[in-house]
Amino acid sequence: MKQIILGTAGHIDHGKTSLVRALTGINTDRLKEEQLRGITIELGFAYLTLPNGQRLGIVDVPGHEKFVKHMVAGATGIDLVALVIAADEGIMPQTREHMEICILLGVRYGLVVLTKIDLVDAEWLAMVQEEVAQFTQGTFLEGAPVLPVSSATGQGVAELTQALERISAEIPPRTSAGIFRLPVDRVFTMKGFGTVITGTLISGKVAVGEKVMLYPSGLTSKVRGLQVHNQSVEAAEAGMRTAINFQGLEKAEVNRGDVIATPEALVPSYMIDAALHYLPSNPKALKNRSRVRFHAGTNEILGIVALLDREELQPGESAIVQIRLETPVTLVKDDHYVLRSYSPVRTVGGGQVLNPIAPKHKSTQTETIQRLNALADAPPEQVLAHHVEAAGYGGCSFGELMLMANLPEKQLDRLLQSLMSQKTAVQIDREKRRYIHAVTFSALQKELRDQLAAYHRKNPLKQGMPKEELKSRLPAAVDIKLFTLTLQQMIKAGEIAAEEDLVRLAAHRVALRVDQSALRAKILSAYDAGGITPPSFKELCETLDTPLEPARQVLSLLVNEGLIVKIREEYYCHQRHLLDLKQKLVAYLTAHEEISTPQFKDMTGASRKFVIPLIEYFDATQLTIRVGDLRKLRKQPTS
């Protein structure tokens, strides 16, 4: 059976709570203060079973202007509204404000209930009915049933019940697909049970024993018990007024406005992109960066409205805005919200969320504004492509896209597969299911080509660029997985080549000029003449009367070719002499098993300046191993 939530709306003292009691027999004013003062302060809850067996969860909201924020919290998740207007007073200020809130929250079904008809005559009632017809014109309640009712005498209650049954049949059933989310509207402790929270389950489903998370704090707990309409159940789904009993969660850790949801499914954010409709009833324009009260779910948070394409928003106008909040919220795309002014407090506008985890925008970013405008009515595939491209090199995870597109997991997966098959998106991390846009991937490939080309121009005699150095020159958002994937794709395409830890453009070849060839021969000859005790490279350059940097490039080429071996910084040796020394050392250790540093010094005939680096070089190249003050052969060298 469908899950339907009925909410009341209307001015204070227009009989909302009495009407609920007449329908259900339940008094939703549970607080002592409410009963003494005769006004509703907090949200009240009841349920009604209709003649056809359909059960309605009922949320009774306060009508006093001081408690409109509670009304907004209660209106979250309702499917059907009963706008209550007292026949003896007609339309009043909170009637209008509650109506505006219902419109902003996207309520589509409802009816009007004229209460206290026992206090007026037929002529007065007809006049009020005419006023209601004019008031609802152009709204979702235009043409809706208008039911005269007296909660005191019971007149009209049966007709109201029948009307609720007819409208309920028109409301499409909710889907239980999507992330489990329940905004908290009440939290209390029950003796013998512990912490209990209540709220309207707005999406997904939850079962006893499941692990859940409290947002934005990130605390986790397990569902110990569930109740729907005061009856214990094993599972609850979207559209149900639900009470959840938790294991190991303290009352002080939960607040109204928090959201209970699937662990790790939501992302707390201080900024959201949204479509804003600024109500025509506002007396003045909304200025850029105005301070506001942001209501979404059961939350009220202070923040500012950043107008992205103008400095003022006139009454009745709509715009794409960024709302920057003082504390984080956890929302998904298409969630409805309401804005109220900071002071004096009144409802000024609202709309739907376009991006619940938005980056900070500048008002001058024309392309961003155009894309955000397109998001409002864009098909899901276009929404996904927009967010994946906007994320740049960092990309978007599957979980983030679920929030930004508000799609069930299977549909999202199908659309992402389609984007990849169209070569619009690229999966850069299979484990974390992370994606970047093909345009971004192409830009990164160009960046790699440009970096390698610049490196080859500066170092024409080097075989290639070290991978680590290339990675370090890319934007910080390029992680190792994206870097590796890009290299692999470019190698496969024949654009670049990789040899061990070096990367080069496939077309790059080391080619010496005539003067460089001459310098190469001089350096090689000098190191050959120097044996194992050559001059430092700086001294060698002075002897050859050649600049240090060009000579260092030629030296690097000789090292890459294996003709010159780097022993230590500034100490290089011709490979022929090093090979001779290696053979002598192996022969000595084969015969004597060990050698001391003085014995090695005698073997080389070199000073300690050269002996220590040489013996440490043989250690580093795994030929010898140091045992105390002695060296031994680590393994038999291969020829």
XYZ file of C-alpha atoms in Angstrom:
639
model
C 0.000 0.000 0.000
C 1.157 3.548 -0.733
C 2.791 5.577 2.010
C 1.193 9.041 2.263
C 1.897 11.917 4.640
C -0.818 14.522 5.247
C 0.288 17.871 6.660
C -1.798 20.682 8.082
C -1.145 24.351 7.323
C -2.796 27.580 8.346
C -2.975 30.531 10.727
C -2.832 30.219 14.515
C -6.106 29.318 16.236
C -7.801 28.260 13.010
C -8.461 24.813 14.409
C -5.765 22.583 12.867
C -5.189 20.491 15.996
C -8.924 20.220 16.707
C -9.475 19.082 13.139
C -6.840 16.324 13.490
C -8.478 15.221 16.743
C -11.906 15.140 15.057
C -10.490 13.006 12.240
C -8.345 10.627 14.302
C -9.265 10.917 17.961
C -5.603 11.811 18.679
C -4.614 15.025 20.455
C -1.332 16.105 18.848
C -0.703 18.813 21.479
C 1.413 16.624 23.743
C 3.254 19.400 25.651
C 1.773 20.725 28.915
C 2.392 24.312 27.757
C 0.470 23.648 24.529
C -2.505 22.300 26.455
C -2.476 25.206 28.941
C -2.117 27.929 26.287
C -4.324 26.238 23.706
C -1.832 26.742 20.884
C 0.455 24.360 19.059
C 4.154 25.089 19.655
C 5.836 21.918 18.449
C 5.080 19.485 15.660
C 2.328 16.993 16.426
C 1.823 13.567 14.891
C -1.144 11.282 14.305
C -2.425 8.796 11.765
C -5.710 8.116 10.018
C -6.984 4.921 8.424
C -9.299 5.780 5.531
C -12.385 3.647 4.683
C -10.502 1.887 1.847
C -7.733 0.839 4.239
C -5.245 3.495 3.094
C -3.386 4.873 6.113
C -2.235 8.488 6.278
C 0.543 9.702 8.518
C -0.410 13.168 9.780
C 1.898 16.044 10.711
C 0.184 18.883 12.584
C 2.193 22.123 12.388
C 2.127 25.264 14.561
C 0.316 28.285 13.132
C 1.904 31.033 15.244
C 4.354 33.259 13.343
C 7.037 32.572 15.977
C 6.958 28.884 15.116
C 6.963 29.025 11.317
C 10.393 27.334 11.347
C 8.694 24.320 12.985
C 6.038 24.454 10.293
C 8.707 24.304 7.574
C 10.313 21.327 9.317
C 6.969 19.551 9.499
C 6.104 20.289 5.887
C 9.212 18.459 4.683
C 8.221 15.191 3.064
C 4.456 15.720 3.036
C 2.490 14.476 0.021
C -0.814 16.146 0.735
C -1.702 19.367 2.563
C -4.884 20.385 4.318
C -4.892 24.203 4.296
C -7.033 25.088 7.304
C -8.892 28.411 7.289
C -11.269 29.416 10.064
C -14.613 30.449 8.565
C -15.071 33.221 11.135
C -11.738 34.905 10.285
C -10.920 34.015 6.693
C -7.455 34.296 5.190
C -4.847 35.618 7.623
C -1.055 36.345 7.463
C 0.104 32.817 8.327
C -2.445 31.396 5.883
C -0.549 33.211 3.157
C 2.910 32.376 4.463
C 2.090 28.686 4.952
C 0.666 28.587 1.434
C 3.873 30.125 0.058
C 5.959 27.582 1.973
C 3.926 24.673 0.578
C 4.436 26.000 -2.963
C 8.181 26.453 -2.406
C 8.473 22.927 -0.990
C 6.856 21.502 -4.112
C 3.632 20.205 -2.564
C 1.325 19.220 -5.436
C -1.784 17.760 -3.789
C -4.141 19.252 -1.241
C -7.495 20.621 -0.224
C -8.873 23.511 1.793
C -10.733 22.943 5.058
C -13.015 25.733 6.319
C -13.234 25.137 10.068
C -15.512 26.608 12.753
C -18.485 26.761 10.407
C -20.728 26.423 13.446
C -19.742 30.032 14.304
C -20.913 31.637 11.021
C -24.080 31.818 8.927
C -24.507 30.600 5.354
C -24.025 34.060 3.812
C -20.715 34.622 5.625
C -19.548 31.109 4.706
C -20.281 31.783 1.013
C -18.269 34.995 1.191
C -15.284 33.157 2.709
C -15.538 30.457 0.049
C -15.343 33.156 -2.636
C -12.285 34.636 -0.908
C -10.647 31.185 -0.869
C -11.321 30.685 -4.599
C -9.537 33.970 -5.371
C -6.668 33.159 -2.964
C -5.936 29.732 -4.477
C -6.133 30.898 -8.090
C -2.922 30.054 -9.954
C -1.680 27.712 -7.199
C -1.676 23.933 -6.822
C -4.899 24.318 -4.794
C -6.817 25.994 -7.622
C -9.911 23.836 -8.179
C -9.121 21.678 -5.124
C -12.012 20.636 -2.830
C -13.086 23.221 -0.239
C -14.658 21.359 2.711
C -16.717 23.187 5.382
C -16.139 21.406 8.726
C -16.994 21.871 12.367
C -14.666 19.977 14.675
C -16.977 20.808 17.562
C -20.143 19.242 16.072
C -18.547 16.774 13.633
C -20.306 18.361 10.669
C -18.378 17.750 7.426
C -15.807 15.363 8.942
C -17.155 12.363 6.974
C -17.082 14.382 3.738
C -13.512 15.451 4.506
C -12.513 11.815 5.028
C -14.027 10.872 1.685
C -12.221 13.740 -0.049
C -8.915 12.637 1.482
C -9.553 9.134 0.175
C -10.200 10.422 -3.358
C -7.095 12.625 -3.448
C -4.911 9.906 -1.894
C -5.847 7.617 -4.767
C -4.416 10.191 -7.220
C -1.039 10.496 -5.478
C 1.589 8.318 -7.212
C 3.373 5.819 -4.965
C 6.875 6.686 -3.774
C 9.817 4.588 -4.765
C 11.950 3.003 -2.067
C 15.001 3.216 -4.323
C 17.730 5.681 -3.450
C 19.661 6.576 -0.332
C 17.930 6.019 2.996
C 17.364 9.504 4.487
C 15.361 10.598 7.488
C 15.577 14.227 8.695
C 15.217 14.291 12.490
C 12.259 16.314 13.800
C 12.152 14.874 17.346
C 14.645 13.177 19.644
C 13.926 11.838 23.120
C 14.849 9.098 25.557
C 12.480 6.253 26.453
C 13.061 4.331 29.641
C 14.214 0.841 28.825
C 14.798 1.691 25.164
C 17.324 4.534 25.039
C 17.484 7.198 22.343
C 14.530 7.461 19.954
C 14.265 9.808 16.981
C 11.267 10.473 14.764
C 10.925 11.886 11.285
C 9.446 11.400 7.846
C 11.431 8.863 5.844
C 11.928 10.864 2.648
C 13.828 8.315 0.529
C 15.104 4.759 0.546
C 14.353 2.192 3.222
C 15.768 0.940 6.525
C 15.493 -2.279 8.501
C 16.113 -3.391 12.079
C 19.751 -4.342 12.614
C 21.121 -2.092 9.878
C 23.996 0.285 10.485
C 23.188 3.962 9.969
C 25.049 7.264 10.212
C 24.110 10.571 11.803
C 24.929 13.575 9.619
C 26.732 15.910 9.710
C 28.559 14.546 12.789
C 29.407 11.187 11.188
C 28.455 9.157 14.290
C 27.319 5.633 13.508
C 24.790 3.442 15.265
C 22.644 0.385 14.715
C 18.850 0.332 14.400
C 17.539 -1.506 17.459
C 13.844 -1.058 16.713
C 11.394 0.611 14.305
C 7.852 1.867 14.765
C 5.362 3.173 12.210
C 2.051 4.531 13.539
C 2.893 3.192 17.025
C 3.348 -0.332 15.701
C 6.660 -2.186 15.716
C 7.890 -3.132 12.239
C 10.968 -4.865 10.839
C 11.449 -2.331 8.038
C 10.291 1.140 6.986
C 10.363 2.841 3.596
C 9.950 6.237 1.960
C 6.761 8.060 2.914
C 6.428 6.594 6.423
C 6.355 8.547 9.659
C 9.034 6.552 11.444
C 10.373 6.243 14.980
C 13.816 4.660 15.292
C 15.352 3.297 18.476
C 19.156 3.343 18.400
C 21.884 1.337 19.979
C 24.636 3.280 21.769
C 23.597 6.745 20.595
C 23.068 9.389 23.267
C 20.210 11.903 23.100
C 22.668 14.794 23.501
C 24.435 13.723 20.292
C 21.326 14.200 18.116
C 19.603 17.468 17.177
C 16.587 18.443 15.129
C 17.888 19.092 11.642
C 20.338 16.194 11.704
C 19.825 13.483 9.107
C 19.901 9.732 9.719
C 21.072 8.021 6.528
C 23.050 5.236 4.907
C 26.679 5.315 6.148
C 29.065 7.317 3.931
C 26.275 8.044 1.427
C 25.897 11.780 2.105
C 28.495 14.548 1.960
C 28.202 17.496 4.377
C 28.665 20.765 2.495
C 28.780 24.438 3.414
C 27.773 25.483 -0.104
C 24.936 24.550 -2.429
C 23.963 25.734 -5.898
C 20.232 26.287 -6.176
C 17.395 27.685 -8.240
C 15.792 30.498 -6.203
C 12.337 31.993 -6.687
C 12.050 35.306 -4.837
C 8.420 35.709 -3.809
C 6.348 38.501 -5.428
C 5.037 39.405 -1.956
C 8.471 40.686 -0.891
C 8.478 44.458 -0.265
C 12.016 45.043 -1.638
C 14.767 43.514 -3.737
C 17.135 40.837 -2.428
C 20.683 42.169 -2.447
C 23.744 40.087 -3.270
C 25.255 38.447 -0.163
C 22.135 39.061 1.945
C 22.040 37.139 5.223
C 19.204 34.597 5.364
C 17.754 31.676 7.283
C 18.023 28.517 5.206
C 15.444 25.774 5.810
C 15.863 22.324 4.279
C 14.604 19.077 5.738
C 14.113 19.859 9.416
C 17.076 22.229 9.525
C 17.361 25.983 10.042
C 20.830 27.374 9.283
C 22.132 30.905 8.888
C 23.898 31.756 5.660
C 24.250 34.211 2.810
C 22.843 34.213 -0.712
C 25.428 34.861 -3.421
C 23.734 36.127 -6.578
C 25.932 34.870 -9.411
C 24.710 37.022 -12.282
C 23.378 40.226 -10.720
C 23.581 42.480 -7.675
C 19.848 42.504 -6.862
C 16.936 40.117 -7.340
C 13.576 41.841 -7.710
C 10.319 40.479 -6.165
C 8.823 37.799 -8.405
C 12.129 37.071 -10.186
C 14.046 33.798 -10.235
C 17.783 33.187 -10.469
C 20.540 30.619 -9.997
C 22.325 31.321 -6.703
C 24.907 29.876 -4.399
C 23.909 29.601 -0.738
C 26.865 29.633 1.668
C 26.053 28.309 5.107
C 27.519 28.642 8.596
C 27.121 24.928 9.323
C 27.091 22.084 6.787
C 24.010 20.438 5.310
C 23.536 17.018 3.706
C 21.222 17.299 0.715
C 20.736 15.777 -2.731
C 19.778 17.328 -6.063
C 16.141 18.459 -6.356
C 15.655 18.745 -2.589
C 13.361 21.688 -1.841
C 14.347 24.492 0.500
C 12.850 27.673 1.934
C 14.606 30.981 2.606
C 13.476 33.319 5.354
C 14.902 36.773 5.974
C 17.331 37.247 8.847
C 15.442 40.126 10.485
C 12.556 40.739 10.609
C 11.873 37.058 10.027
C 9.556 36.220 7.130
C 9.489 33.769 4.228
C 11.120 35.392 1.194
C 11.672 32.570 -1.283
C 12.936 29.111 -1.979
C 13.332 26.520 -4.668
C 15.292 23.378 -5.490
C 18.888 22.298 -5.008
C 20.930 21.954 -8.206
C 24.234 20.839 -6.671
C 24.353 19.825 -2.994
C 28.175 19.719 -2.806
C 29.096 22.772 -4.826
C 32.535 24.377 -5.136
C 32.733 28.116 -4.479
C 31.841 30.174 -7.560
C 32.823 33.661 -8.557
C 30.120 35.940 -9.909
C 32.281 36.585 -12.993
C 32.330 32.936 -14.136
C 29.931 33.294 -17.074
C 30.415 29.711 -18.329
C 29.673 28.297 -14.861
C 26.485 30.371 -14.585
C 25.303 29.209 -18.014
C 25.903 25.570 -17.082
C 24.086 25.949 -13.768
C 21.118 27.525 -15.552
C 21.030 24.536 -17.890
C 21.079 22.113 -14.936
C 17.636 23.087 -13.724
C 15.838 21.311 -16.586
C 18.623 19.159 -18.028
C 18.171 15.401 -18.581
C 20.112 13.142 -16.170
C 22.869 12.268 -18.661
C 23.583 15.954 -19.238
C 23.625 16.614 -15.488
C 26.208 13.860 -15.015
C 28.367 15.140 -17.870
C 28.254 18.667 -16.410
C 29.417 17.587 -12.950
C 32.113 15.253 -14.242
C 33.515 18.046 -16.425
C 33.221 20.682 -13.685
C 35.174 18.448 -11.284
C 38.335 18.776 -13.407
C 41.276 16.465 -12.743
C 39.882 15.457 -9.329
C 36.891 13.805 -10.979
C 33.662 12.632 -9.348
C 33.039 9.430 -7.445
C 29.960 7.283 -8.011
C 28.652 8.289 -4.562
C 29.067 12.005 -5.271
C 27.230 11.633 -8.570
C 24.345 9.897 -6.788
C 23.896 13.069 -4.727
C 24.452 15.500 -7.595
C 22.095 13.684 -9.975
C 19.653 12.173 -7.444
C 19.392 8.883 -9.331
C 18.931 5.282 -8.168
C 22.157 3.264 -8.228
C 21.214 1.039 -11.183
C 20.100 3.950 -13.360
C 23.219 5.936 -12.505
C 25.449 2.981 -13.360
C 23.654 2.525 -16.700
C 24.042 6.211 -17.608
C 27.728 6.249 -16.683
C 28.323 3.180 -18.840
C 26.587 5.047 -21.668
C 28.790 8.126 -21.166
C 31.900 5.939 -21.250
C 30.770 4.101 -24.394
C 30.196 7.505 -26.029
C 33.725 8.490 -24.916
C 32.298 11.381 -22.909
C 33.560 10.100 -19.546
C 36.620 8.100 -18.481
C 36.774 5.854 -15.414
C 40.067 6.613 -13.663
C 39.641 4.448 -10.567
C 37.692 1.190 -10.725
C 37.888 0.516 -6.993
C 36.496 3.927 -5.967
C 34.429 4.244 -9.171
C 35.793 7.674 -10.009
C 35.271 9.440 -13.338
C 36.626 12.418 -15.246
C 35.362 14.037 -18.437
C 36.948 13.081 -21.754
C 37.715 16.775 -22.356
C 39.635 16.854 -19.064
C 41.470 13.643 -19.954
C 42.494 15.115 -23.319
C 43.678 18.293 -21.584
C 45.862 16.215 -19.253
C 47.369 14.338 -22.204
C 48.210 17.679 -23.827
C 49.745 18.862 -20.548
C 51.984 15.763 -20.493
C 53.033 16.299 -24.092
C 53.822 19.964 -23.417
C 55.838 19.140 -20.280
C 57.863 16.464 -22.078
C 58.456 18.715 -25.100
C 59.689 21.512 -22.820
C 61.946 19.072 -20.982
C 63.429 17.747 -24.246
C 64.128 21.294 -25.438
C 65.948 22.073 -22.204
C 67.687 18.685 -21.963
C 68.211 17.514 -25.530
C 70.902 15.010 -24.522
C 68.808 13.248 -21.896
C 66.980 10.106 -22.922
C 63.833 11.114 -21.088
C 62.240 12.746 -18.069
C 61.995 10.902 -14.734
C 58.388 9.882 -14.067
C 58.413 11.398 -10.583
C 59.589 14.736 -11.955
C 56.875 14.685 -14.617
C 54.204 13.879 -12.004
C 55.428 16.726 -9.782
C 54.943 19.243 -12.587
C 51.262 18.391 -13.049
C 48.363 19.983 -11.087
C 47.992 18.662 -7.538
C 44.547 17.220 -8.355
C 46.180 14.657 -10.684
C 46.616 11.613 -8.433
C 48.896 8.664 -9.124
C 46.094 6.519 -10.600
C 45.087 9.182 -13.118
C 48.749 9.842 -13.944
C 49.460 6.139 -14.520
C 46.317 5.658 -16.631
C 47.201 8.657 -18.789
C 50.733 7.340 -19.358
C 49.393 3.900 -20.270
C 46.902 5.346 -22.760
C 49.545 7.546 -24.389
C 52.061 4.686 -24.584
C 49.382 2.473 -26.151
C 48.628 5.216 -28.681
C 52.330 5.493 -29.538
C 52.576 9.126 -28.394
C 55.165 8.550 -25.679
C 57.641 5.870 -24.706
C 58.710 4.726 -21.247
C 61.999 3.045 -20.386
C 62.360 2.038 -16.723
C 61.723 5.251 -14.768
C 62.133 7.605 -17.763
C 59.412 8.941 -20.043
C 59.908 10.621 -23.411
C 57.967 11.686 -26.445
C 58.021 8.815 -28.915
C 59.691 11.034 -31.540
C 62.466 12.207 -29.204
C 65.991 11.072 -30.125
C 69.292 12.099 -28.599
C 71.325 13.752 -31.374
C 74.648 15.432 -30.679
C 75.764 18.528 -32.530
C 79.309 18.628 -33.868
C 80.575 20.655 -30.916
C 78.790 18.340 -28.467
C 80.328 15.273 -30.125
C 83.772 16.822 -29.685
C 83.021 17.639 -26.041
C 81.787 14.076 -25.479
C 85.093 12.675 -26.742
C 87.082 15.067 -24.537
C 85.107 14.186 -21.374
C 85.336 10.459 -22.056
C 89.097 10.723 -22.700
C 89.631 12.789 -19.551
C 87.853 10.237 -17.349
C 89.734 7.409 -19.064
C 93.000 9.179 -18.303
C 91.948 9.870 -14.700
C 91.450 6.201 -13.846
C 89.733 5.741 -10.485
C 91.101 9.056 -9.200
C 89.776 11.567 -11.734
C 89.314 15.282 -11.001
C 85.901 16.485 -9.852
C 83.516 17.328 -12.646
C 83.827 21.041 -11.909
C 87.632 20.818 -12.088
C 87.340 18.844 -15.314
C 85.196 21.579 -16.900
C 87.753 24.207 -15.896
C 90.539 22.124 -17.437
C 88.549 21.709 -20.664
C 87.540 25.393 -20.575
C 83.869 24.550 -21.129
C 80.726 25.908 -19.408
C 79.425 23.679 -16.634
C 75.775 23.239 -17.730
C 76.339 22.187 -21.388
C 79.087 19.823 -20.220
C 76.789 18.356 -17.573
C 74.257 17.466 -20.272
C 76.931 15.593 -22.218
C 78.069 13.868 -19.015
C 74.472 12.809 -18.338
C 74.359 11.260 -21.799
C 77.573 9.314 -21.101
C 76.115 8.077 -17.806
C 72.941 6.953 -19.589
C 75.068 5.151 -22.146
C 76.907 3.351 -19.332
C 80.337 4.641 -20.378
C 80.697 6.812 -17.289
C 79.530 5.646 -13.818
C 78.401 7.974 -11.053
C 80.083 6.924 -7.789
C 78.943 9.864 -5.697
C 77.958 13.490 -6.278
C 80.681 15.100 -8.442
C 82.676 11.835 -8.481
C 82.445 9.958 -11.781
C 84.603 7.149 -13.132
C 85.186 5.582 -16.544
C 83.375 2.231 -16.622
C 86.561 0.458 -17.908
C 88.541 1.324 -14.789
C 85.637 0.518 -12.492
C 85.226 -2.891 -14.136
C 88.960 -3.604 -13.664
C 88.703 -2.689 -9.977
C 85.604 -4.830 -9.567
C 87.388 -7.874 -11.011
C 90.373 -7.353 -8.686
C 88.038 -7.056 -5.678
C 86.091 -10.191 -6.595
C 89.330 -12.139 -7.064
C 90.650 -10.959 -3.709
C 87.415 -11.806 -1.838
C 87.190 -15.179 -3.548
C 90.658 -15.971 -2.256
C 90.493 -14.318 1.188
C 86.688 -14.105 1.892
C 86.982 -10.634 3.454
C 88.751 -7.334 3.050
C 89.318 -4.366 5.330
C 89.254 -0.739 4.236
C 93.074 -0.399 4.581
C 93.532 -3.533 2.461
C 91.158 -2.122 -0.173
C 93.154 1.145 -0.059
C 96.361 -0.775 -0.758
C 94.664 -2.588 -3.634
C 93.596 0.652 -5.306
C 96.588 2.764 -4.476
C 94.143 5.668 -4.035
C 93.672 8.104 -1.182
C 90.873 7.771 1.373
C 88.999 10.513 -0.563
C 88.369 7.933 -3.323
C 88.543 4.667 -1.362
C 85.528 5.253 0.881
C 83.145 6.255 -1.961
C 84.351 3.297 -4.043
C 83.867 0.631 -1.366
C 80.468 2.134 -0.485
C 79.560 2.042 -4.199
C 80.252 -1.705 -4.291
C 78.068 -2.086 -1.175
C 75.264 -0.098 -2.816
C 75.446 -2.148 -6.016
C 75.057 -5.365 -3.989
C 78.557 -6.689 -4.789
C 79.817 -6.536 -1.216
C 78.276 -6.521 2.222
C 79.695 -4.799 5.274
C 80.191 -6.914 8.374
C 81.623 -4.764 11.145
C 84.753 -3.140 9.688
C 85.120 -5.775 6.988
C 83.570 -6.396 3.572
C 82.565 -9.768 2.220
C 81.340 -10.899 -1.152
C 77.529 -10.721 -1.108
C 77.042 -13.127 -4.000
C 78.992 -14.602 -6.838
C 78.889 -11.999 -9.637
C 77.744 -13.050 -13.054
C 79.917 -12.434 -16.061
